[in-house]
PDB file of C-alpha atoms in Angstrom:
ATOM      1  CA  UNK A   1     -69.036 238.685 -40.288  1.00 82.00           C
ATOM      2  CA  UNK A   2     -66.196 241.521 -41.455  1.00 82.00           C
ATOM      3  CA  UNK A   3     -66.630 242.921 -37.663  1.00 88.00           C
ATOM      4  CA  UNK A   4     -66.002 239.697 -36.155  1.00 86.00           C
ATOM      5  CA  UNK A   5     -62.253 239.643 -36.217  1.00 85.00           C
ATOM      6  CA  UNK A   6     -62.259 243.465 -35.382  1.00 85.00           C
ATOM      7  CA  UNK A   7     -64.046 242.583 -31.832  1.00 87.00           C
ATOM      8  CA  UNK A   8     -61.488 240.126 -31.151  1.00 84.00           C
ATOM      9  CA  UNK A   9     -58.820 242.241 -31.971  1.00 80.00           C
ATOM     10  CA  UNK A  10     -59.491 245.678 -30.504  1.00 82.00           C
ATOM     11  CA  UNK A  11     -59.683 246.561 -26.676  1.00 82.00           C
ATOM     12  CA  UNK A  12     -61.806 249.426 -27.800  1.00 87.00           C
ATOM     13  CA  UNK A  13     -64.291 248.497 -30.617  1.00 89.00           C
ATOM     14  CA  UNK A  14     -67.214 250.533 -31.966  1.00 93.00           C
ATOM     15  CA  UNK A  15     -69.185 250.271 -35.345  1.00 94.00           C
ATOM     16  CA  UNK A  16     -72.296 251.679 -36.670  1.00 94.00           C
ATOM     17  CA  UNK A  17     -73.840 249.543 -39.040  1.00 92.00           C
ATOM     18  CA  UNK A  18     -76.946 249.119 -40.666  1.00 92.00           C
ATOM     19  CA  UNK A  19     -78.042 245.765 -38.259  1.00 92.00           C
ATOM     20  CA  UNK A  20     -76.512 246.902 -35.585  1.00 92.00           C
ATOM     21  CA  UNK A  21     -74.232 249.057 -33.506  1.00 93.00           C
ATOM     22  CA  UNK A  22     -71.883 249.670 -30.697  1.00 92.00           C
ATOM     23  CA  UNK A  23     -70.703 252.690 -29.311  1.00 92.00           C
ATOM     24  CA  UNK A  24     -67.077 254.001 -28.715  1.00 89.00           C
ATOM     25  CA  UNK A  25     -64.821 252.224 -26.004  1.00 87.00           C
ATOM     26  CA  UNK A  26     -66.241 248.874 -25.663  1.00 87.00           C
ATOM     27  CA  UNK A  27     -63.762 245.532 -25.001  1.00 86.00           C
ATOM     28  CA  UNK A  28     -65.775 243.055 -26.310  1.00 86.00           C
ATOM     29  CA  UNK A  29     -64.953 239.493 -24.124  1.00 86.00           C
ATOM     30  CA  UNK A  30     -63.811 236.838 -24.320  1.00 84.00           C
ATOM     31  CA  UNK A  31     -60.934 237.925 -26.381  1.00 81.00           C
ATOM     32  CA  UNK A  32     -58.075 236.146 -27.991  1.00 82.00           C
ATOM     33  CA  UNK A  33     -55.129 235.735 -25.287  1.00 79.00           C
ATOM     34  CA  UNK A  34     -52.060 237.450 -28.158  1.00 75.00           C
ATOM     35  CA  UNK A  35     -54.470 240.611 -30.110  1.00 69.00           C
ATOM     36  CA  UNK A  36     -55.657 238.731 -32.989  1.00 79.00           C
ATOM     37  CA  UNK A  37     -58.117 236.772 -33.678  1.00 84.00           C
ATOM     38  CA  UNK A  38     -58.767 232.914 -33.991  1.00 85.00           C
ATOM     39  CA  UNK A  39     -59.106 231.193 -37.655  1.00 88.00           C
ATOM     40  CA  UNK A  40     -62.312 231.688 -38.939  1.00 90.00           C
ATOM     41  CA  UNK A  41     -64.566 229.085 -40.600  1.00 93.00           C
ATOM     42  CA  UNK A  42     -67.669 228.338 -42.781  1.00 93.00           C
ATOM     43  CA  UNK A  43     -70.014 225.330 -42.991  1.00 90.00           C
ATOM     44  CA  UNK A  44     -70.475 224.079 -46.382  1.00 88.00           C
ATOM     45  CA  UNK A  45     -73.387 222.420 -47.105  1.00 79.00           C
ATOM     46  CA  UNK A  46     -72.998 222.812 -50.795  1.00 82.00           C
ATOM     47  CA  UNK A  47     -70.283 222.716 -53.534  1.00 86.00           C
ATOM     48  CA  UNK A  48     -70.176 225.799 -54.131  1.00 91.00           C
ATOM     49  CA  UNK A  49     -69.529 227.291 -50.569  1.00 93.00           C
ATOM     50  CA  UNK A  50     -66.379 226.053 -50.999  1.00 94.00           C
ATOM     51  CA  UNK A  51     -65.221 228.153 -53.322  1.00 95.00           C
ATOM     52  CA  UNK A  52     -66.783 231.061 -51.484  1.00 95.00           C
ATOM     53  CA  UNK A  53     -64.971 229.966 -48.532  1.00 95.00           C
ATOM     54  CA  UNK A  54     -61.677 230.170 -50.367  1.00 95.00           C
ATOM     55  CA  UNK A  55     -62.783 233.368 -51.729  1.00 96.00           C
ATOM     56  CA  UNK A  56     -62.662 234.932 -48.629  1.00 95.00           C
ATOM     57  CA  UNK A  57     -59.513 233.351 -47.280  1.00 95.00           C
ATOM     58  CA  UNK A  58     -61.165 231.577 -44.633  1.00 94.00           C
ATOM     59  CA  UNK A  59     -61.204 227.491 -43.830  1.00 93.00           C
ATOM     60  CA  UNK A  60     -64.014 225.530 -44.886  1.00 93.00           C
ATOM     61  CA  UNK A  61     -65.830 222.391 -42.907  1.00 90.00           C
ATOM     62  CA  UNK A  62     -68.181 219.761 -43.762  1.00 85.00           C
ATOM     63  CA  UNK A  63     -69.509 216.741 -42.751  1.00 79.00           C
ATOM     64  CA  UNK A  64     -69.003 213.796 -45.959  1.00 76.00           C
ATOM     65  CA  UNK A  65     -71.714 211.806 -47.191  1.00 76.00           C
ATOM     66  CA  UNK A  66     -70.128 210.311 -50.156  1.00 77.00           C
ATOM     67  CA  UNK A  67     -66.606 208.190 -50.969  1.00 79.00           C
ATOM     68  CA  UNK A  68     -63.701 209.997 -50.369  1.00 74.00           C
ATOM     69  CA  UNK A  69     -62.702 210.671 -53.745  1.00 75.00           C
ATOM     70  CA  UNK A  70     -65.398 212.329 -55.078  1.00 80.00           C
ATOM     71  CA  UNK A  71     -64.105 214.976 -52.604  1.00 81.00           C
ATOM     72  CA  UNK A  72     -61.106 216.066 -54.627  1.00 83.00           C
ATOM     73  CA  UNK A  73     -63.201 218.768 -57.069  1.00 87.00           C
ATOM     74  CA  UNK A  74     -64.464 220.236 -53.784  1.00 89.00           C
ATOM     75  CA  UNK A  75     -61.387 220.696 -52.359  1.00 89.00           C
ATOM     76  CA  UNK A  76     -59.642 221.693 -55.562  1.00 90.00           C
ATOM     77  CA  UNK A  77     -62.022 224.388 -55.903  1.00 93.00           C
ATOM     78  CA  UNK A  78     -61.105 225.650 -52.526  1.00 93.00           C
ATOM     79  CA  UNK A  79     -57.456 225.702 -52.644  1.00 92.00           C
ATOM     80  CA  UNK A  80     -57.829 227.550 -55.929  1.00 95.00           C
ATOM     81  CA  UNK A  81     -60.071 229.592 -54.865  1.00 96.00           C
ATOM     82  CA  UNK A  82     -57.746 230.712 -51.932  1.00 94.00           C
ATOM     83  CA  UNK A  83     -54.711 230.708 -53.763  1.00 95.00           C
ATOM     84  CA  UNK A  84     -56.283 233.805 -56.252  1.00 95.00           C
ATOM     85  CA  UNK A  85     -57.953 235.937 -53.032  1.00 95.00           C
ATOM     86  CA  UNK A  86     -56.481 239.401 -52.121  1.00 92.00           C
ATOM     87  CA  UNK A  87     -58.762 240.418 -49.405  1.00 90.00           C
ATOM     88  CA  UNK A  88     -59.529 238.061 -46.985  1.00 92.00           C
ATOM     89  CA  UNK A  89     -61.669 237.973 -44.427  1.00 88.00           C
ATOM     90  CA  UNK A  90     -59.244 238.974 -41.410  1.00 86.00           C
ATOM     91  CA  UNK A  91     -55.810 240.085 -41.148  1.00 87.00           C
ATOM     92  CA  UNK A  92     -54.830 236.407 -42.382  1.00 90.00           C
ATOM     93  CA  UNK A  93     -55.678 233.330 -44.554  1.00 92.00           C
ATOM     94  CA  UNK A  94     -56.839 229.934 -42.949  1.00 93.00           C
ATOM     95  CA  UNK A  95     -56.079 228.048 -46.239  1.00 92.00           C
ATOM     96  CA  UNK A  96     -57.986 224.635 -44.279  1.00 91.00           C
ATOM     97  CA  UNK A  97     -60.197 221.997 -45.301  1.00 90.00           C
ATOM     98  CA  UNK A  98     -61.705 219.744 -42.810  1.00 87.00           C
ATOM     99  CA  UNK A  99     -64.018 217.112 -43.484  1.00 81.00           C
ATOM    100  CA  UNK A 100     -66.146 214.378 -40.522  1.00 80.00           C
ATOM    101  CA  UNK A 101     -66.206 210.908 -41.869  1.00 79.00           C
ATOM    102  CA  UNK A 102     -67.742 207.761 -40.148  1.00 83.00           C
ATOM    103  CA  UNK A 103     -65.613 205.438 -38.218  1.00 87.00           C
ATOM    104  CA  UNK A 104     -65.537 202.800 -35.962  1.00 90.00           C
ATOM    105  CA  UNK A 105     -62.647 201.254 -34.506  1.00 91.00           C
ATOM    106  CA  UNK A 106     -62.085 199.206 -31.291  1.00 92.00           C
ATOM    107  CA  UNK A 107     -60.499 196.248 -30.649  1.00 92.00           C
ATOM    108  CA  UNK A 108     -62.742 193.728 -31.399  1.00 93.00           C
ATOM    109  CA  UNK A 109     -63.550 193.300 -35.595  1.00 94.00           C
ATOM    110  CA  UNK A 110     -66.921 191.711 -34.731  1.00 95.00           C
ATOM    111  CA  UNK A 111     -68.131 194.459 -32.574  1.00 93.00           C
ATOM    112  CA  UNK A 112     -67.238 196.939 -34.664  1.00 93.00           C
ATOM    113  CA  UNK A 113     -68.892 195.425 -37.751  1.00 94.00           C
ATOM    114  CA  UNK A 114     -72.177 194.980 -35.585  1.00 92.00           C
ATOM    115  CA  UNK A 115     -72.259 198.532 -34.692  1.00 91.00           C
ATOM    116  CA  UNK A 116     -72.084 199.712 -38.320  1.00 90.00           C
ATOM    117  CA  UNK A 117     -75.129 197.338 -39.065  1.00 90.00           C
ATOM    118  CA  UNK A 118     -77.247 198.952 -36.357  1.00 86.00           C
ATOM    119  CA  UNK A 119     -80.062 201.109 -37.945  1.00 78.00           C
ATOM    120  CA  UNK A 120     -79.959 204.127 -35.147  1.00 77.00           C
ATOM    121  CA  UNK A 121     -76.793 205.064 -37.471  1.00 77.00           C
ATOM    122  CA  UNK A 122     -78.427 206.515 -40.096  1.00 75.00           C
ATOM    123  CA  UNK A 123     -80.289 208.894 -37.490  1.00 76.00           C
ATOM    124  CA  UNK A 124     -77.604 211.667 -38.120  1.00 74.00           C
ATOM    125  CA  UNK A 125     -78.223 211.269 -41.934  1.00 74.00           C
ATOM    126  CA  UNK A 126     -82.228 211.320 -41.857  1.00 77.00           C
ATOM    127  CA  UNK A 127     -81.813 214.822 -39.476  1.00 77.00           C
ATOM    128  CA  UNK A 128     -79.810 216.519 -42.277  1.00 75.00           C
ATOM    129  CA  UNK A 129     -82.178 215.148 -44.985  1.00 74.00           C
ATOM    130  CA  UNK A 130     -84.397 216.455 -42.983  1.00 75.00           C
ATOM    131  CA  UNK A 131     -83.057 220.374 -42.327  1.00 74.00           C
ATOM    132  CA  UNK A 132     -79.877 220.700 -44.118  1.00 72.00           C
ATOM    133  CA  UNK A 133     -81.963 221.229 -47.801  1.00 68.00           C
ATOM    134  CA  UNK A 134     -78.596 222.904 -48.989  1.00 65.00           C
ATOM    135  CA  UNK A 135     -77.572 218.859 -49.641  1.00 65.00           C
ATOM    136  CA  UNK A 136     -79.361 216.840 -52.196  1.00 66.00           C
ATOM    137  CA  UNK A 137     -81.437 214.459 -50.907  1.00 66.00           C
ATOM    138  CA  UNK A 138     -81.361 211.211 -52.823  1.00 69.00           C
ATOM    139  CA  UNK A 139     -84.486 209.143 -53.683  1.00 74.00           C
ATOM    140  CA  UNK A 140     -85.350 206.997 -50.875  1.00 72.00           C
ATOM    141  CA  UNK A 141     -83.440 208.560 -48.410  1.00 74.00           C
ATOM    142  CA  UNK A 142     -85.014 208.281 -45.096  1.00 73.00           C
ATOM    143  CA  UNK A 143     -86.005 211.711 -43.890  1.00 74.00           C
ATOM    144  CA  UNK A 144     -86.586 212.519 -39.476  1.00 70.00           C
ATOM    145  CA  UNK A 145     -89.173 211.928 -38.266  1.00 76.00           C
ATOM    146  CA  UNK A 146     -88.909 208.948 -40.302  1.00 75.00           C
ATOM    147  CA  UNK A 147     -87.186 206.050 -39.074  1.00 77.00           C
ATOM    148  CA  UNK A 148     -83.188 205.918 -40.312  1.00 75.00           C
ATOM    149  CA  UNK A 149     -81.713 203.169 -42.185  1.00 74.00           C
ATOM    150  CA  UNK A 150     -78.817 201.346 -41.870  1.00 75.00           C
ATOM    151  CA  UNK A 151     -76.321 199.205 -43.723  1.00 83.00           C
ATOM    152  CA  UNK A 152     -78.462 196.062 -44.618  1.00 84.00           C
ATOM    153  CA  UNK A 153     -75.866 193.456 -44.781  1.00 89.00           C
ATOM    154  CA  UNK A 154     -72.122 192.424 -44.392  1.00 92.00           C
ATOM    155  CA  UNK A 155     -71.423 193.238 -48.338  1.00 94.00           C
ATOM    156  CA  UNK A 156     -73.123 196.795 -48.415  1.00 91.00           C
ATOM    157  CA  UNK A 157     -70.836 197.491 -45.664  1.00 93.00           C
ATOM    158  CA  UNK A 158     -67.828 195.976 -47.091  1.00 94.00           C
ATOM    159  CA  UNK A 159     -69.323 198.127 -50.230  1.00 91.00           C
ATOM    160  CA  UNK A 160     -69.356 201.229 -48.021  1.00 89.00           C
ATOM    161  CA  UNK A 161     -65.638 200.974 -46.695  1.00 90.00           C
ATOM    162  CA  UNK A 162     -64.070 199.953 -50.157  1.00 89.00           C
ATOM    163  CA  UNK A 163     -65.537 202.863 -51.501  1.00 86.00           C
ATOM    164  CA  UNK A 164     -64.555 205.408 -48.881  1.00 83.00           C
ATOM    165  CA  UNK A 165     -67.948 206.120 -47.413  1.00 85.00           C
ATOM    166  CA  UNK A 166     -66.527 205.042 -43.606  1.00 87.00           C
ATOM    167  CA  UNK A 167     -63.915 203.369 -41.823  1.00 89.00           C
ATOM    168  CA  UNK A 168     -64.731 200.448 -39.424  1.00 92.00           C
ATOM    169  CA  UNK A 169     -63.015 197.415 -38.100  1.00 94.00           C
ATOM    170  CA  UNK A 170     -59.946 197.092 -36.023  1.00 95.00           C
ATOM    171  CA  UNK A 171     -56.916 200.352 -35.698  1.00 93.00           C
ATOM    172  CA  UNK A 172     -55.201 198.186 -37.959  1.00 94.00           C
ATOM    173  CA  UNK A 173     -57.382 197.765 -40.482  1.00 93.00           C
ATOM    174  CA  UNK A 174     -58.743 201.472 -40.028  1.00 90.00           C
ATOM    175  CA  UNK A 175     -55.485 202.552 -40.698  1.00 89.00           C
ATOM    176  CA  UNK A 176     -54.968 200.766 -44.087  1.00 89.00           C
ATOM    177  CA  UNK A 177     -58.515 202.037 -45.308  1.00 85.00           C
ATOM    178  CA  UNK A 178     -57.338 205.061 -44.574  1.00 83.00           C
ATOM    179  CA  UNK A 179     -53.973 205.045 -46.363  1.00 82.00           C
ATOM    180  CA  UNK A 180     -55.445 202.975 -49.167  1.00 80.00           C
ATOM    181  CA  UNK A 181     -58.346 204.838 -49.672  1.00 73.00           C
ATOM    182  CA  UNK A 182     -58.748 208.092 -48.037  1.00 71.00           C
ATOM    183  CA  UNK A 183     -55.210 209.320 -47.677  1.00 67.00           C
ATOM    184  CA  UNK A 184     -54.720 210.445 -51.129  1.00 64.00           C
ATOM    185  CA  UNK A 185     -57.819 212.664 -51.417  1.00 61.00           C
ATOM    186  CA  UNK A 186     -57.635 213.762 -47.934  1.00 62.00           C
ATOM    187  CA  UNK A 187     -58.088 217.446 -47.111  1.00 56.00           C
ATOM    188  CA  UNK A 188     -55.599 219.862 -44.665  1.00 59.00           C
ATOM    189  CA  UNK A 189     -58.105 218.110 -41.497  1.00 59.00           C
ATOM    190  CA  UNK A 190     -59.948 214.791 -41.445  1.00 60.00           C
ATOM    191  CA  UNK A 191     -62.199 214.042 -38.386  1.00 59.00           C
ATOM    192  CA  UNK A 192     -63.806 211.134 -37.739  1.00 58.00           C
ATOM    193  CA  UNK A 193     -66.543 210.078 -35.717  1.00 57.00           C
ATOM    194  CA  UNK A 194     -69.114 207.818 -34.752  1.00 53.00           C
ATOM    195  CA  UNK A 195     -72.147 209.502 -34.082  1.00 47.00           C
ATOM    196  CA  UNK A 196     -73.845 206.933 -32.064  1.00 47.00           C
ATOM    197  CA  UNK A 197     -74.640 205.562 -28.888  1.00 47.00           C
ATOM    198  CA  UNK A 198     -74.312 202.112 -29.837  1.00 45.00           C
ATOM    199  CA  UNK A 199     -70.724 202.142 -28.779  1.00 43.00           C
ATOM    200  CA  UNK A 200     -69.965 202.517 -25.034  1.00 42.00           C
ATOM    201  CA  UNK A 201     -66.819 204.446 -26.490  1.00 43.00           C
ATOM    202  CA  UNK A 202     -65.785 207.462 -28.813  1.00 43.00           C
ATOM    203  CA  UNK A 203     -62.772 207.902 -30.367  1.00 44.00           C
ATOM    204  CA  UNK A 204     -61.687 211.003 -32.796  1.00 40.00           C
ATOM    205  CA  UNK A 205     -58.355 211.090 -35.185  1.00 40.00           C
ATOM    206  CA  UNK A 206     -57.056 213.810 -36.519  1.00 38.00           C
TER     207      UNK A 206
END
């Protein structure tokens, strides 16, 4: 991971490592277009990889499975982390947290309610029940190949927006969920997506 930056930033890289090596006068491509090298990033799939990723000055990413607020430690733990490292990985910090939440928004309220209450949503959940074993699976939770499950009614869903699990309706009331109840705990990024093909359109926010 160290060498990483180093092929991006040198026309003539070599190393000799114990995994692997490269001999002298190599130009490793693609390159970055202005000599150094693009931010660099780590998945977290638990707690505490955040604070490893702020440990080595580098951004941290992660898809969100829970409300919004229960977020903040996470991130505080990162930013901390960051603010105390000396060395990091690269010739610069990316002091970034991104997070992927649900949403759906189009125009129509109805439609977007119905697509939330479609059980091929939970498909993206059951798949990292099923491999991500990093995240705590909860009892009950529907693990690939088993079927997924979705939202079972109108006032589990309403449940799952007050709380901050997901955005859905129309832009204008995605916009006040997300002011009223994501805004304040929100990270440096915050994608969001709906992983599903029960819309016949996909739109991201940053």
């Amino acid at each position: 991971m160290a060498e990483t930056p180093r092929m991006w930033a040198q026309r003539d890289y070599s190393y000799e490592g114990e995994h692997f090596g490269l001999p002298p006068n190599h130009d490793i491509l693609p390159e970055p277009l202005y000599g150094t090298h693009p931010p660099s990033w780590v998945a977290c799939g638990s707690p505490a990889t955040f604070t490893t990723a702020g440990s080595m000055g580098i951004g941290a990413i992660a898809f969100n499975f829970e409300p919004a607020p229960a977020l903040e430690g996470r991130i505080d733990s990162c930013k901390e982390a960051i603010a105390e490292c000396s060395e990091p990985h690269g010739s610069y910090m990316n002091d970034n947290v991104m997070m992927t939440n649900a949403v759906i928004c189009l125009d129509g309220r109805d439609r977007a309610r119905e697509i939330a209450l479609t059980p091929v949503r939970g498909y993206l959940y059951s798949m990292v029940c099923l491999y991500h074993d990093a995240i705590a699976e909860p009892e009950g939770a529907p693990t690939g190949p088993e079927p997924p499950t979705g939202l079972p009614e109108e006032a589990t869903l309403d449940f799952a927006i007050d709380a901050g699990y997901m955005l859905c309706g129309t832009p204008e009331e995605v916009c006040g969920s997300w002011r009223s109840r994501m805004w304040p705990w929100a990270p440096t990024g915050w994608c969001s997506a709906c992983p599903t093909r029960a819309s016949p359109t996909r739109r991201s926010s940053r």
